[in-house]
Coordinates of C-alpha atoms in Angstrom, one line a residue:
Chain A
X1 CA -3.3 -14.0 -11.0
X2 CA -0.5 -11.5 -10.4
X3 CA 2.3 -12.2 -7.9
X4 CA 5.0 -9.9 -6.8
X5 CA 8.2 -11.3 -5.4
X6 CA 10.7 -9.2 -3.6
X7 CA 14.0 -11.0 -3.1
X8 CA 15.7 -10.3 0.2
X9 CA 13.6 -9.3 3.1
X10 CA 16.4 -7.2 4.7
X11 CA 19.1 -5.4 2.8
X12 CA 22.0 -3.5 4.6
X13 CA 24.1 -0.9 2.9
X14 CA 26.7 1.5 4.0
X15 CA 26.0 5.3 3.7
X16 CA 27.0 6.4 0.3
X17 CA 26.8 2.9 -1.3
X18 CA 24.5 1.7 -4.2
X19 CA 21.0 0.6 -3.1
X20 CA 19.5 -2.3 -5.2
X21 CA 16.2 -3.7 -4.1
X22 CA 14.8 -6.4 -6.2
X23 CA 11.3 -7.0 -7.5
X24 CA 9.9 -9.6 -10.0
X25 CA 6.3 -9.9 -11.2
X26 CA 4.6 -12.8 -12.6
X27 CA 2.1 -11.4 -15.3
X28 CA 2.8 -12.0 -18.8
X29 CA 1.4 -8.7 -19.8
X30 CA 3.6 -5.9 -18.7
X31 CA 1.6 -4.3 -16.2
X32 CA 1.7 -1.1 -14.2
X33 CA 4.3 -1.3 -11.5
X34 CA 4.9 0.6 -8.3
X35 CA 7.4 1.1 -5.6
X36 CA 6.3 2.4 -2.2
X37 CA 8.2 3.3 0.9
X38 CA 7.0 3.0 4.4
X39 CA 8.7 4.6 7.5
X40 CA 8.0 3.3 10.8
X41 CA 4.4 3.8 12.0
X42 CA 3.5 5.5 8.8
X43 CA 1.3 4.8 5.7
X44 CA 3.0 4.1 2.4
X45 CA 4.5 6.8 0.1
X46 CA 4.6 6.5 -3.7
X47 CA 8.2 6.5 -4.8
X48 CA 7.7 5.9 -8.4
X49 CA 5.6 4.2 -11.1
X50 CA 5.9 2.5 -14.4
X51 CA 3.0 3.1 -16.9
X52 CA 4.6 1.7 -20.1
X53 CA 5.9 5.1 -21.1
X54 CA 9.6 4.6 -20.5
X55 CA 11.4 1.7 -19.1
X56 CA 13.7 3.7 -16.9
X57 CA 11.5 5.6 -14.2
X58 CA 12.8 8.2 -12.1
X59 CA 11.1 8.7 -8.7
X60 CA 11.5 10.8 -5.5
X61 CA 14.5 11.1 -3.3
X62 CA 16.9 10.0 -6.0
X63 CA 15.4 6.6 -6.5
X64 CA 15.0 5.0 -10.0
X65 CA 13.7 1.7 -11.3
X66 CA 14.2 0.0 -14.7
X67 CA 11.5 -2.2 -16.2
X68 CA 12.9 -5.3 -18.0
X69 CA 10.3 -7.3 -19.6
X70 CA 12.7 -10.1 -20.5
X71 CA 13.4 -10.6 -16.9
X72 CA 10.1 -9.6 -15.6
X73 CA 11.7 -7.3 -13.2
X74 CA 11.5 -3.8 -11.9
X75 CA 14.3 -3.5 -9.5
X76 CA 14.8 -0.3 -7.5
X77 CA 18.1 1.5 -7.2
X78 CA 19.7 4.6 -5.8
X79 CA 23.2 5.5 -6.4
X80 CA 24.1 6.7 -3.1
X81 CA 22.4 5.7 0.2
X82 CA 21.5 8.1 2.8
X83 CA 20.7 7.3 6.4
X84 CA 17.2 8.8 5.8
X85 CA 16.6 6.1 3.2
X86 CA 16.2 3.5 6.0
X87 CA 12.8 2.1 5.7
X88 CA 10.5 -0.6 4.3
X89 CA 10.1 -0.9 0.7
X90 CA 7.2 -2.3 -1.3
X91 CA 6.8 -3.3 -4.9
X92 CA 3.2 -3.5 -6.2
X93 CA 1.4 -4.5 -9.3
X94 CA -2.3 -4.6 -10.3
X95 CA -3.9 -7.7 -8.7
X96 CA -6.2 -8.9 -11.4
X97 CA -5.6 -11.0 -14.5
X98 CA -8.0 -8.6 -16.2
X99 CA -5.9 -5.7 -17.2
X100 CA -8.6 -3.3 -16.9
X101 CA -10.3 -4.6 -13.8
X102 CA -12.7 -1.9 -12.6
X103 CA -11.5 -2.5 -8.8
X104 CA -7.9 -1.9 -9.7
X105 CA -6.5 -3.7 -6.7
X106 CA -2.8 -3.9 -6.1
X107 CA -0.9 -6.9 -5.1
X108 CA 2.1 -6.1 -2.8
X109 CA 5.4 -7.8 -2.5
X110 CA 6.4 -9.0 1.0
X111 CA 8.5 -5.9 1.5
X112 CA 12.3 -5.3 1.8
X113 CA 13.7 -3.7 5.0
X114 CA 16.6 -1.2 4.1
X115 CA 19.1 -0.5 6.7
X116 CA 21.7 2.1 6.2
X117 CA 24.9 1.8 8.1
X118 CA 27.0 4.7 9.1
Chain B
X1 CA -1.8 16.8 -4.4
X2 CA -3.3 13.3 -3.6
X3 CA -3.3 13.5 0.1
X4 CA -5.2 11.0 2.3
X5 CA -5.8 11.5 6.0
X6 CA -6.7 9.0 8.6
X7 CA -8.3 9.6 12.0
X8 CA -7.4 8.7 14.7
X9 CA -3.7 7.9 14.3
X10 CA -3.7 5.8 17.4
X11 CA -6.5 4.4 19.5
X12 CA -6.7 2.2 22.5
X13 CA -10.0 0.6 23.5
X14 CA -11.3 -2.0 25.8
X15 CA -12.4 -5.4 24.6
X16 CA -16.0 -5.6 23.5
X17 CA -16.2 -1.9 22.4
X18 CA -16.6 -0.6 18.9
X19 CA -13.9 1.7 17.1
X20 CA -14.4 3.9 13.9
X21 CA -11.6 4.9 11.9
X22 CA -12.0 7.5 9.2
X23 CA -10.2 7.9 5.9
X24 CA -10.5 11.1 3.9
X25 CA -9.1 12.1 0.5
X26 CA -8.3 15.8 1.0
X27 CA -7.7 17.0 -2.5
X28 CA -9.2 14.5 -4.8
X29 CA -12.3 12.4 -5.3
X30 CA -11.7 9.0 -4.4
X31 CA -13.7 6.5 -6.7
X32 CA -12.5 3.5 -4.8
X33 CA -11.0 3.2 -1.3
X34 CA -9.1 0.3 0.1
X35 CA -8.7 -0.9 3.6
X36 CA -5.6 -2.9 4.7
X37 CA -4.4 -4.4 7.8
X38 CA -0.6 -4.8 8.4
X39 CA 1.0 -6.9 11.2
X40 CA 4.5 -6.2 12.4
X41 CA 7.1 -6.4 9.9
X42 CA 4.7 -8.0 7.3
X43 CA 3.2 -6.7 4.0
X44 CA -0.2 -5.3 3.7
X45 CA -3.2 -7.4 3.8
X46 CA -6.2 -6.2 1.8
X47 CA -9.3 -6.3 3.9
X48 CA -11.8 -4.8 1.5
X49 CA -12.4 -2.6 -1.4
X50 CA -15.2 0.0 -1.3
X51 CA -16.6 2.2 -3.9
X52 CA -18.8 5.4 -3.1
X53 CA -22.4 4.5 -2.6
X54 CA -22.1 0.8 -2.8
X55 CA -21.5 -2.0 -0.5
X56 CA -17.8 -3.0 0.2
X57 CA -16.3 -6.0 -1.3
X58 CA -14.5 -8.0 1.3
X59 CA -11.6 -10.4 0.8
X60 CA -11.8 -13.9 1.8
X61 CA -11.6 -14.6 5.5
X62 CA -12.5 -11.1 6.5
X63 CA -15.7 -10.8 8.5
X64 CA -18.0 -8.3 7.0
X65 CA -20.0 -8.0 10.3
X66 CA -17.0 -7.3 12.4
X67 CA -15.3 -4.8 10.0
X68 CA -18.1 -2.5 8.8
X69 CA -17.1 -0.3 5.9
X70 CA -19.0 2.7 4.8
X71 CA -18.0 4.8 1.9
X72 CA -20.5 7.6 2.3
X73 CA -18.9 10.0 -0.2
X74 CA -16.2 10.5 -2.7
X75 CA -13.9 11.8 0.1
X76 CA -14.7 9.8 3.1
X77 CA -14.8 6.1 3.9
X78 CA -15.0 4.7 7.4
X79 CA -14.0 1.3 9.0
X80 CA -15.8 0.3 12.2
X81 CA -14.4 -2.5 14.2
X82 CA -17.2 -3.9 16.2
X83 CA -16.9 -5.7 19.5
X84 CA -13.2 -5.5 19.3
X85 CA -11.0 -8.0 20.9
X86 CA -7.3 -8.1 21.6
X87 CA -6.6 -10.2 18.4
X88 CA -8.0 -7.2 16.5
X89 CA -5.0 -5.0 17.7
X90 CA -3.1 -4.0 14.4
X91 CA -2.1 -1.3 12.2
X92 CA -4.9 -0.3 9.9
X93 CA -4.1 1.6 6.7
X94 CA -6.6 3.1 4.0
X95 CA -5.8 4.2 0.5
X96 CA -7.7 5.8 -2.0
X97 CA -7.6 5.6 -5.8
X98 CA -8.8 8.6 -7.9
X99 CA -9.3 8.8 -11.6
X100 CA -10.6 6.1 -13.7
X101 CA -7.9 4.2 -15.6
X102 CA -5.2 4.9 -13.0
X103 CA -3.9 2.2 -10.8
X104 CA -1.8 4.1 -8.1
X105 CA -3.2 4.2 -4.6
X106 CA -2.5 7.1 -2.3
X107 CA -2.2 5.9 1.5
X108 CA -3.3 7.4 4.6
X109 CA -0.7 7.5 7.5
X110 CA -2.4 4.5 9.3
X111 CA -4.1 3.9 12.5
X112 CA -2.6 1.8 15.4
X113 CA -5.4 0.0 17.2
X114 CA -4.7 -1.5 20.5
X115 CA -7.6 -3.5 22.3
X116 CA -7.0 -4.2 25.9

């Protein structure tokens, strides 16, 4: 079964600094991968997704993520943090070991709270 | 595109009453909808998966008689918390998945349930 690990439950960066949020997945088959952002008391918004087309994926709000098969990683980055980036970030991957499971559930990481310091 | 709404956004009810939460896909047909529960500062816990016109599949440990899910159409799913108790207080989020072959889920804004 798939598992998703997010290293660092809390990350603090200064405004203008590089943002790096880490995500590792467990499946041996390169899956679809997603990053979602959640602002307080809101649902999740899709930031970007990897679908095997390109290893470097660009998303909304200046975020991007690079899929590295050798490291089973899909880390999220942004060159320059803004105060508005402060939120909870979740990495997710399809749950089932069966690649084309009809249910297509997602397994979420435990989340990383990003704080941006002025 | 891919907008999901949830209603109500916030509800307070008394212990023993039932509460219905609606989840709608506004601009696409949702073949599958998911219901999650989220505790403060924690990740999402999948409660159940529902497909239009069929019974929901509940995750282990989720009481199907307490959390009734009805996926009546390709754009609407409802979660009814029956005989609510204070321990049911939580943030409930729905998501919807559209086209066959695609994994990404689109999330509603969530419903904050408080049971007094």
